[in-house]
Tab-separated table of C-alpha atoms in Angstrom:
chain	number	residue	atom	x	y	z
L	23	MET	CA	31.077	14.252	6.937
L	24	VAL	CA	27.811	12.002	6.899
L	25	GLN	CA	28.058	12.500	11.146
L	26	ILE	CA	27.663	15.936	10.752
L	27	PHE	CA	25.112	15.920	7.846
L	28	TYR	CA	23.248	13.520	10.177
L	29	SER	CA	23.863	15.680	13.392
L	30	GLY	CA	22.222	19.155	11.268
L	31	TYR	CA	19.113	16.965	10.278
L	32	GLY	CA	18.940	16.080	13.921
L	33	LEU	CA	19.159	19.724	15.044
L	34	LEU	CA	16.770	20.923	11.877
L	35	GLY	CA	14.253	18.220	12.974
L	36	LEU	CA	14.530	19.219	16.457
L	37	ALA	CA	13.648	23.063	15.924
L	38	GLY	CA	10.837	21.882	13.530
L	39	LEU	CA	9.469	19.634	16.502
L	40	MET	CA	9.502	22.536	18.686
L	41	VAL	CA	7.788	24.964	16.461
L	42	LEU	CA	5.346	22.358	15.812
L	43	ARG	CA	4.524	21.668	19.272
L	44	LEU	CA	4.142	25.723	20.173
L	45	LEU	CA	1.750	25.757	17.136
L	46	ARG	CA	-0.290	22.714	18.256
L	47	PRO	CA	-3.305	24.272	18.996
L	48	LEU	CA	-3.593	25.686	15.754
L	49	LEU	CA	-2.458	22.547	14.018
L	50	ARG	CA	-5.505	20.813	15.800
L	51	ARG	CA	-7.701	22.929	13.344
L	52	LEU	CA	-6.392	21.580	10.324
L	53	PRO	CA	-8.377	19.153	8.241
L	54	SER	CA	-7.998	15.599	9.569
L	55	ARG	CA	-5.380	14.374	6.758
L	56	TYR	CA	-3.012	16.967	8.467
L	57	SER	CA	-3.799	16.841	12.191
L	58	HIS	CA	-4.891	12.982	12.537
L	59	GLY	CA	-2.894	11.515	15.396
L	60	LEU	CA	-1.276	14.783	16.042
L	61	ASP	CA	-0.199	14.093	19.526
L	62	GLN	CA	1.534	10.774	18.459
L	63	ARG	CA	3.662	12.483	15.717
L	64	LEU	CA	4.869	15.019	17.945
L	65	ASP	CA	5.556	13.266	21.389
L	66	GLY	CA	6.342	9.661	19.710
L	67	VAL	CA	5.244	6.258	21.089
L	68	PRO	CA	3.447	6.642	24.685
L	69	GLN	CA	4.925	5.170	28.014
L	70	GLY	CA	3.421	2.028	28.932
L	71	LEU	CA	1.602	1.526	25.466
L	72	LEU	CA	1.762	-2.255	25.897
L	73	ALA	CA	2.126	-4.973	28.562
L	74	ALA	CA	5.382	-5.889	30.291
L	75	LYS	CA	7.248	-8.170	28.095
L	76	ASN	CA	7.152	-11.177	30.410
L	77	GLY	CA	9.718	-13.171	28.522
L	78	GLN	CA	7.865	-12.157	25.106
L	79	GLN	CA	9.431	-10.583	22.152
L	80	ARG	CA	8.145	-7.528	20.834
L	81	LEU	CA	7.916	-6.093	17.281
L	82	TRP	CA	7.411	-2.672	15.783
L	83	VAL	CA	5.922	-2.696	12.634
L	84	HIS	CA	5.911	0.145	10.115
L	85	ALA	CA	3.643	0.579	7.219
L	86	SER	CA	3.470	3.809	5.457
L	87	SER	CA	-0.100	3.806	3.546
L	88	VAL	CA	-3.129	1.702	3.064
L	89	GLY	CA	-1.253	-0.321	0.087
L	90	GLU	CA	2.012	-1.069	2.963
L	91	VAL	CA	-0.654	-1.664	5.493
L	92	GLN	CA	-2.151	-4.566	3.306
L	93	ALA	CA	0.777	-5.985	3.032
L	94	ALA	CA	1.818	-5.521	6.876
L	95	LEU	CA	-1.654	-7.369	7.569
L	96	ILE	CA	-0.766	-10.464	5.390
L	97	ILE	CA	2.812	-10.728	7.472
L	98	LEU	CA	1.083	-10.311	10.824
L	99	GLU	CA	-1.293	-13.077	10.165
L	100	ALA	CA	1.282	-15.573	9.362
L	101	LEU	CA	3.200	-14.474	12.241
L	102	ALA	CA	0.415	-14.968	14.648
L	103	ARG	CA	-0.087	-18.420	13.293
L	104	GLU	CA	3.475	-19.625	13.188
L	105	VAL	CA	5.402	-17.720	15.927
L	106	PRO	CA	2.575	-17.068	18.436
L	107	GLY	CA	3.054	-14.974	21.566
L	108	LEU	CA	4.859	-12.053	20.078
L	109	GLN	CA	3.430	-8.420	20.830
L	110	TYR	CA	3.017	-5.979	18.412
L	111	LEU	CA	2.841	-2.062	17.510
L	112	LEU	CA	1.993	-1.070	14.142
L	113	THR	CA	2.717	2.470	12.663
L	114	THR	CA	1.627	4.269	9.818
L	115	THR	CA	2.274	7.741	8.304
L	116	THR	CA	-1.019	8.603	6.591
L	117	GLU	CA	-4.421	8.918	8.174
L	118	GLN	CA	-5.763	6.530	5.673
L	119	GLY	CA	-3.481	3.520	6.556
L	120	ASN	CA	-4.063	4.280	10.184
L	121	LYS	CA	-7.767	3.690	9.799
L	122	VAL	CA	-7.672	0.736	7.787
L	123	ALA	CA	-5.154	-0.694	10.239
L	124	ARG	CA	-7.418	-0.344	13.213
L	125	LEU	CA	-10.360	-1.034	11.105
L	126	ARG	CA	-8.671	-4.874	10.401
L	127	LEU	CA	-7.174	-5.054	13.570
L	128	GLY	CA	-9.568	-3.919	16.257
L	129	GLU	CA	-8.357	-3.880	19.743
L	130	ASP	CA	-5.805	-6.952	19.201
L	131	ILE	CA	-2.842	-4.831	17.775
L	132	PRO	CA	-2.228	-0.778	19.010
L	133	CYS	CA	-2.031	1.301	15.900
L	134	LEU	CA	-0.704	4.847	15.949
L	135	MET	CA	0.930	7.515	13.588
L	136	ALA	CA	4.676	7.305	13.458
L	137	PRO	CA	6.416	9.869	15.295
L	138	LEU	CA	8.297	12.464	13.370
L	139	ASP	CA	11.615	11.371	12.040
L	140	VAL	CA	13.530	13.542	14.800
L	141	PRO	CA	16.405	11.874	16.648
L	142	LEU	CA	15.286	12.800	19.920
L	143	LEU	CA	11.775	11.628	19.083
L	144	VAL	CA	12.689	8.175	17.769
L	145	ARG	CA	15.176	7.684	20.431
L	146	LYS	CA	12.510	8.063	23.459
L	147	SER	CA	10.119	6.164	21.405
L	148	LEU	CA	12.737	2.999	21.313
L	149	GLU	CA	13.494	3.570	24.706
L	150	ARG	CA	9.784	3.325	25.804
L	151	LEU	CA	8.831	0.702	23.528
L	152	GLN	CA	11.945	-1.375	23.825
L	153	PRO	CA	11.287	-3.500	20.490
L	154	ASP	CA	13.249	-6.792	19.637
L	155	LEU	CA	12.967	-6.060	16.046
L	156	TYR	CA	11.688	-3.200	13.973
L	157	ILE	CA	10.033	-4.353	10.440
L	158	CYS	CA	9.339	-1.909	7.905
L	159	LEU	CA	7.283	-2.177	4.597
L	160	GLU	CA	8.492	-1.189	1.139
L	161	THR	CA	10.683	1.639	1.069
L	162	GLU	CA	10.216	3.202	4.687
L	163	LEU	CA	13.876	4.519	4.905
L	164	TRP	CA	13.662	7.217	7.546
L	165	PRO	CA	17.274	8.475	8.414
L	166	ALA	CA	16.318	8.888	12.054
L	167	MET	CA	14.798	5.592	12.629
L	168	LEU	CA	17.797	3.659	11.020
L	169	ARG	CA	20.318	5.268	12.839
L	170	GLU	CA	18.780	5.231	16.217
L	171	SER	CA	17.392	1.582	16.011
L	172	ARG	CA	21.197	0.936	15.169
L	173	ARG	CA	22.336	2.657	18.280
L	174	SER	CA	19.740	0.887	20.371
L	175	GLY	CA	20.856	-2.510	19.158
L	176	VAL	CA	16.946	-3.095	17.625
L	177	PRO	CA	17.751	-4.955	14.053
L	178	VAL	CA	15.851	-3.603	11.447
L	179	VAL	CA	14.507	-5.639	8.601
L	180	VAL	CA	12.693	-4.273	5.341
L	181	LEU	CA	10.100	-6.438	4.149
L	182	ASN	CA	8.400	-6.518	0.489
L	183	GLY	CA	11.125	-4.074	-0.010
L	184	ARG	CA	10.979	-2.056	-3.090
L	185	ILE	CA	12.927	0.949	-4.585
L	186	SER	CA	11.714	2.713	-7.679
L	187	GLN	CA	14.080	3.889	-10.452
L	188	ARG	CA	13.142	7.526	-9.130
L	189	SER	CA	13.428	6.928	-5.501
L	190	PHE	CA	17.069	5.263	-6.100
L	191	LEU	CA	17.960	8.135	-8.321
L	192	ARG	CA	16.817	10.583	-5.489
L	193	TYR	CA	18.491	8.534	-3.079
L	194	SER	CA	21.649	8.302	-5.062
L	195	ARG	CA	22.390	11.940	-4.637
L	196	VAL	CA	23.210	11.310	-0.806
L	197	ALA	CA	24.872	7.780	-1.435
L	198	GLY	CA	27.336	8.205	1.326
L	199	LEU	CA	24.626	8.983	3.922
L	200	MET	CA	22.699	6.120	2.345
L	201	SER	CA	25.614	3.951	2.943
L	202	TRP	CA	26.370	4.715	6.256
L	203	LEU	CA	22.410	4.630	7.700
L	204	LEU	CA	21.691	1.176	5.723
L	205	GLN	CA	24.874	-0.601	7.038
L	206	GLY	CA	22.862	-1.297	10.104
L	207	VAL	CA	20.107	-3.189	8.399
L	208	ALA	CA	19.784	-6.747	9.383
L	209	GLY	CA	17.921	-7.992	6.299
L	210	VAL	CA	15.891	-7.084	2.825
L	211	ALA	CA	13.157	-9.082	1.712
L	212	ALA	CA	13.107	-7.702	-2.031
L	213	ILE	CA	10.245	-7.826	-4.362
L	214	GLY	CA	12.575	-8.175	-7.289
L	215	GLN	CA	15.807	-8.500	-8.573
L	216	GLU	CA	15.973	-4.775	-9.721
L	217	ASP	CA	14.912	-3.655	-6.353
L	218	GLY	CA	17.506	-6.038	-4.550
L	219	ARG	CA	20.122	-4.598	-6.566
L	220	ARG	CA	19.309	-1.119	-6.008
L	221	PHE	CA	19.231	-1.825	-1.945
L	222	ILE	CA	22.507	-3.112	-2.662
L	223	GLY	CA	23.846	-0.021	-4.636
L	224	LEU	CA	22.629	2.231	-1.663
L	225	GLY	CA	24.705	-0.041	0.725
L	226	VAL	CA	22.927	-3.045	2.122
L	227	ALA	CA	25.459	-5.768	2.498
L	228	PRO	CA	24.630	-8.314	-0.488
L	229	ALA	CA	24.379	-11.036	1.792
L	230	ARG	CA	21.501	-9.544	3.728
L	231	VAL	CA	19.434	-9.337	0.590
L	232	ARG	CA	17.188	-11.893	-0.425
L	233	VAL	CA	14.597	-11.714	-3.548
L	234	CYS	CA	11.248	-13.150	-2.299
L	235	GLY	CA	8.469	-11.499	-4.217
L	236	ASN	CA	5.776	-9.236	-3.617
L	237	VAL	CA	3.636	-10.448	-0.589
L	238	LYS	CA	0.870	-8.645	-1.705
L	239	SER	CA	0.119	-11.298	-4.464
L	240	ALA	CA	0.418	-13.983	-2.016
L	241	ALA	CA	-2.693	-12.981	-0.504
L	242	VAL	CA	-5.380	-15.434	-1.948
L	243	ALA	CA	-8.907	-15.123	-2.216
L	244	PRO	CA	-11.065	-16.586	0.696
L	245	PRO	CA	-12.076	-19.866	0.365
L	246	GLY	CA	-14.905	-20.803	-1.749
L	247	GLY	CA	-14.828	-17.168	-3.234
L	248	THR	CA	-16.646	-15.702	-0.271
L	249	ALA	CA	-15.201	-12.155	-0.902
L	250	ARG	CA	-16.461	-12.372	-4.482
L	251	ALA	CA	-19.755	-13.398	-3.130
L	252	HIS	CA	-19.993	-10.688	-0.498
L	253	TYR	CA	-19.344	-8.015	-3.008
L	254	ARG	CA	-21.706	-9.178	-5.470
L	255	ARG	CA	-24.169	-9.112	-2.986
L	256	LEU	CA	-23.654	-5.829	-1.856
L	257	LEU	CA	-23.231	-4.424	-5.406
L	258	GLN	CA	-26.632	-6.074	-6.273
L	259	LEU	CA	-24.962	-7.903	-9.205
L	260	ASN	CA	-27.045	-9.811	-11.624
L	261	ARG	CA	-25.167	-10.684	-14.921
L	262	GLU	CA	-23.440	-7.478	-15.705
L	263	GLN	CA	-19.623	-7.429	-16.294
L	264	VAL	CA	-17.989	-5.437	-13.909
L	265	PHE	CA	-15.387	-2.924	-15.006
L	266	ILE	CA	-13.330	-1.394	-11.809
L	267	CYS	CA	-11.038	1.230	-12.219
L	268	GLY	CA	-8.829	1.417	-8.812
L	269	SER	CA	-6.522	4.090	-7.637
L	270	THR	CA	-7.494	6.686	-10.507
L	271	HIS	CA	-5.607	10.272	-10.735
L	272	ARG	CA	-6.519	13.688	-12.018
L	273	GLY	CA	-6.930	13.417	-15.806
L	274	GLU	CA	-7.734	9.591	-15.887
L	275	GLU	CA	-11.138	9.613	-15.084
L	276	ALA	CA	-12.201	11.423	-18.111
L	277	LEU	CA	-10.348	8.560	-20.298
L	278	LEU	CA	-11.733	5.865	-18.560
L	279	LEU	CA	-15.376	7.450	-18.820
L	280	GLN	CA	-14.802	7.148	-22.470
L	281	VAL	CA	-13.789	3.542	-22.034
L	282	TYR	CA	-16.956	2.691	-19.932
L	283	GLN	CA	-19.362	4.232	-22.385
L	284	GLN	CA	-17.631	2.185	-25.053
L	285	LEU	CA	-18.180	-1.059	-23.145
L	286	ALA	CA	-21.515	-0.324	-21.849
L	287	ALA	CA	-22.648	0.269	-25.686
L	288	CYS	CA	-22.255	-3.440	-25.924
L	289	ARG	CA	-23.731	-5.138	-22.979
L	290	PRO	CA	-24.651	-4.046	-19.456
L	291	VAL	CA	-21.824	-3.349	-17.452
L	292	VAL	CA	-21.369	-1.797	-13.832
L	293	TRP	CA	-18.354	0.477	-13.537
L	294	LEU	CA	-16.858	0.921	-10.226
L	295	LEU	CA	-14.459	4.115	-10.182
L	296	ALA	CA	-12.272	4.344	-7.108
L	297	PRO	CA	-10.059	7.581	-7.161
L	298	ARG	CA	-6.897	7.253	-5.305
L	299	HIS	CA	-7.601	10.352	-3.202
L	300	LEU	CA	-10.588	10.597	-1.491
L	301	GLU	CA	-10.331	14.274	-1.072
L	302	ARG	CA	-10.905	14.529	-5.174
L	303	LEU	CA	-14.420	12.821	-4.784
L	304	ALA	CA	-16.159	15.890	-5.653
L	305	GLU	CA	-14.145	16.976	-8.454
L	306	VAL	CA	-14.647	13.282	-9.915
L	307	ALA	CA	-18.235	13.676	-9.294
L	308	GLU	CA	-18.706	16.784	-10.671
L	309	LEU	CA	-17.236	15.256	-13.905
L	310	LEU	CA	-19.962	12.417	-13.906
L	311	TYR	CA	-22.726	14.919	-13.352
L	312	ARG	CA	-21.335	17.175	-16.680
L	313	ALA	CA	-21.413	13.738	-18.458
L	314	GLY	CA	-24.825	13.090	-17.587
L	315	ILE	CA	-23.648	9.722	-15.714
L	316	GLY	CA	-25.991	8.882	-12.571
L	317	PHE	CA	-24.277	7.146	-9.940
L	318	ASP	CA	-24.434	5.893	-6.568
L	319	TYR	CA	-21.658	6.308	-3.780
L	320	TYR	CA	-20.272	2.873	-2.354
L	321	SER	CA	-21.098	3.987	1.383
L	322	THR	CA	-24.554	4.040	0.863
L	323	LEU	CA	-24.774	0.491	-0.646
L	324	GLU	CA	-22.753	-0.361	2.314
L	325	LYS	CA	-25.502	0.931	4.568
L	326	GLY	CA	-27.800	-1.499	2.918
L	327	GLY	CA	-29.119	1.589	0.217
L	328	GLN	CA	-30.382	0.178	-3.245
L	329	ARG	CA	-28.221	0.852	-6.305
L	330	GLY	CA	-30.141	2.894	-8.901
L	331	HIS	CA	-27.205	3.241	-11.304
L	332	ALA	CA	-24.707	1.332	-13.270
L	333	VAL	CA	-21.809	3.732	-11.826
L	334	VAL	CA	-20.612	3.585	-8.320
L	335	LEU	CA	-18.104	5.648	-7.030
L	336	ILE	CA	-16.010	4.392	-4.312
L	337	ASP	CA	-16.079	6.893	-1.208
L	338	THR	CA	-14.346	4.456	1.375
L	339	MET	CA	-10.650	3.435	2.019
L	340	GLY	CA	-9.512	-0.182	2.571
L	341	GLU	CA	-12.065	-1.975	0.311
L	342	LEU	CA	-10.318	-1.742	-3.265
L	343	ALA	CA	-8.255	-4.781	-2.817
L	344	GLU	CA	-11.103	-7.159	-2.187
L	345	LEU	CA	-13.295	-5.407	-4.631
L	346	TYR	CA	-11.057	-6.413	-7.449
L	347	SER	CA	-12.586	-9.761	-6.724
L	348	VAL	CA	-15.878	-9.114	-8.542
L	349	GLY	CA	-14.322	-7.418	-11.697
L	350	ALA	CA	-14.113	-8.975	-15.045
L	351	TYR	CA	-11.816	-6.292	-16.300
L	352	ASN	CA	-9.582	-4.641	-13.565
L	353	PHE	CA	-7.562	-1.274	-14.435
L	354	CYS	CA	-5.155	-0.083	-12.325
L	355	GLY	CA	-4.852	3.533	-12.329
L	356	GLY	CA	-1.736	6.457	-11.978
L	357	SER	CA	-0.596	4.827	-15.396
L	358	LEU	CA	-2.626	6.779	-18.018
L	359	VAL	CA	-1.171	9.741	-16.558
L	360	ASP	CA	2.580	10.092	-15.506
L	361	GLN	CA	2.339	8.723	-11.770
L	362	GLY	CA	4.267	5.692	-11.786
L	363	GLY	CA	1.286	3.371	-11.788
L	364	HIS	CA	0.005	1.443	-8.658
L	365	ASN	CA	-0.137	-1.955	-7.328
L	366	ILE	CA	-1.094	-4.544	-10.023
L	367	MET	CA	-0.536	-7.474	-7.788
L	368	GLU	CA	-3.897	-6.597	-5.732
L	369	ALA	CA	-5.908	-7.336	-9.199
L	370	VAL	CA	-4.151	-10.191	-10.332
L	371	ARG	CA	-4.474	-12.337	-7.514
L	372	TRP	CA	-8.342	-12.762	-7.881
L	373	GLY	CA	-7.440	-14.776	-11.381
L	374	ARG	CA	-8.333	-12.119	-13.784
L	375	PRO	CA	-6.069	-10.141	-16.075
L	376	VAL	CA	-5.089	-6.720	-15.047
L	377	TYR	CA	-5.102	-3.684	-17.335
L	378	TYR	CA	-2.822	-0.658	-17.056
L	379	GLY	CA	-1.435	2.279	-18.617
L	380	SER	CA	2.494	3.145	-19.999
L	381	SER	CA	3.213	4.957	-17.071
L	382	MET	CA	4.661	2.046	-14.640
L	383	ALA	CA	7.959	3.335	-13.660
L	384	ASP	CA	7.097	2.365	-10.188
L	385	PHE	CA	5.982	-1.341	-10.914
L	386	GLN	CA	8.207	-2.224	-13.782
L	387	GLY	CA	9.256	-5.392	-11.940
L	388	PRO	CA	5.710	-6.746	-11.221
L	389	ALA	CA	4.397	-5.455	-15.061
L	390	ALA	CA	7.174	-7.344	-16.307
L	391	GLN	CA	6.253	-10.451	-14.602
L	392	LEU	CA	2.703	-10.106	-15.526
L	393	GLU	CA	3.048	-9.259	-18.934
L	394	ALA	CA	5.645	-12.207	-19.486
L	395	ALA	CA	2.953	-14.552	-17.997
L	396	GLY	CA	0.110	-13.500	-20.444
L	397	CYS	CA	-2.363	-11.808	-17.708
L	398	GLY	CA	-0.989	-8.115	-17.612
L	399	PHE	CA	-1.962	-6.016	-20.446
L	400	ARG	CA	-0.173	-2.476	-20.917
L	401	VAL	CA	-1.648	0.317	-23.033
L	402	GLU	CA	-0.787	3.215	-24.283
L	403	ASP	CA	-4.043	5.602	-23.852
L	404	GLY	CA	-7.506	4.976	-23.480
L	405	GLU	CA	-8.489	4.101	-27.058
L	406	ALA	CA	-6.148	1.228	-26.845
L	407	LEU	CA	-7.738	0.257	-23.531
L	408	ALA	CA	-11.021	0.376	-25.201
L	409	ALA	CA	-10.027	-1.434	-28.124
L	410	LEU	CA	-8.502	-4.350	-25.790
L	411	LEU	CA	-11.347	-4.678	-23.477
L	412	LEU	CA	-13.775	-5.036	-26.307
L	413	HIS	CA	-11.450	-7.205	-27.986
L	414	HIS	CA	-11.665	-9.353	-24.411
L	415	GLN	CA	-15.433	-9.154	-24.690
L	416	THR	CA	-15.734	-10.832	-27.540
L	417	ASP	CA	-13.169	-13.151	-27.811
L	418	ARG	CA	-13.930	-15.257	-24.817
L	419	LYS	CA	-11.191	-17.898	-25.690
L	420	ALA	CA	-8.552	-14.927	-25.748
L	421	TYR	CA	-10.155	-13.591	-22.130
L	422	GLN	CA	-10.317	-16.695	-20.466
L	423	ALA	CA	-6.784	-17.526	-21.507
L	424	ALA	CA	-5.775	-14.618	-19.951
L	425	CYS	CA	-7.864	-15.901	-16.729
L	426	LEU	CA	-6.086	-19.145	-16.608
L	427	GLN	CA	-2.465	-17.361	-16.821
L	428	ALA	CA	-3.463	-15.402	-13.708
L	429	GLU	CA	-4.658	-18.267	-11.686
L	430	ALA	CA	-1.482	-19.971	-12.554
L	431	LEU	CA	0.351	-17.243	-11.474
L	432	LYS	CA	-1.365	-16.899	-8.015
L	433	SER	CA	-1.016	-20.631	-7.588
L	434	GLY	CA	2.917	-20.135	-7.567
L	435	GLN	CA	2.956	-17.437	-5.048
L	436	THR	CA	2.434	-19.350	-2.133
L	437	ALA	CA	6.159	-19.406	-0.879
L	438	ILE	CA	6.308	-15.609	-1.101
L	439	VAL	CA	4.987	-15.020	2.488
L	440	GLN	CA	6.964	-18.066	4.006
L	441	GLN	CA	10.221	-16.807	2.672
L	442	GLN	CA	9.702	-13.183	4.246
L	443	LEU	CA	8.515	-14.855	7.121
L	444	ALA	CA	11.732	-16.767	7.161
L	445	LEU	CA	13.710	-13.625	7.470
L	446	VAL	CA	11.716	-12.528	10.193
L	447	LYS	CA	12.035	-15.807	12.217
L	448	GLU	CA	15.824	-15.736	11.864
L	449	LEU	CA	16.269	-12.364	13.368
L	450	LEU	CA	14.108	-13.136	16.229
L	451	GLN	CA	16.723	-14.246	18.768
L	452	PRO	CA	14.939	-16.484	21.441
L	453	GLU	CA	15.051	-14.627	24.745
L	454	ALA	CA	17.558	-16.033	27.362
């Protein structure tokens, strides 16, 4: 039955691919969010993309969007240091993820948009690239890639693996198919115990699952706090406290504006506001205009412009994880509205507490870890967030205690990258 379902999936995908190829001239006119890397998505990995292997081993690394790319960069940096001589291809499924990857990796590693998950297209891409290992980050469980990799004898490993409760319930509706597809997964480095149990529940052999922690929390600040010093200069900060609201969604900015106004009424505060989706910038700007709040765009300051306001609207991608370094109060969005939250480990790694709302369904494990450590703070609404931040403004002992707990948590994360790296090295069998 599952093979019949997969055959149907392949036929539907092939029909859709043929239609999209016919419509290619029209698709090129769509906004870049939809048309970016169109040929790569419709034609697959090009022939001769990488130099001849000549005894080298080749890794295909897939990271869906910006968050997964950040994790992939940590893994790639460690691999380059400990296993020199490997060849790499990095693919993403979003324009923003692709741009961040290309910016950070330059010409060193090809960064493409992933081919559509059509069996024929995936098979052709695997034949052209001939990878020795396929690495996917977090929850990129695409049926054709899983099945065709197994057929081609390419081991698949999931790093920084996580499956939210919502995703698990969705996958469970096709439990037989998922079990059949996941039988070929050679290893999973799960973020938490619950993630590991969910992978096993979907069909990954228990012996192939190990819980390693979140690699994103293992990325430490550069020596000497160079990131913090860089962003303080760029933002032209003096003695102001910095309130950062990252990855915000519709409905959150209005609540956070009130929080900012309460904080700013007590002492000078610079507010950095980073909407999750850049296409909402005009909407957020309009909200600030209506409230009579002047602001600067981050890109203007990046180009050397002078900051004229206490509010900065982040209009670039790929900066947020490092920008958290200057925050005194770091709030992670998608949590005061029903979006399941966003990555709170990116913020806590700078030795500062992190704040978030009650909607953390996609990050329950990290939230529980931070709350148990005393450096993660969950609030019910904007009023509760304002009250907590005002408390931390006035009770410096309580705030410093939370900072110390964040530092202690960070210092215990150094083994995470090594554990995930060990799984990769075990699967990279030496060439004969």
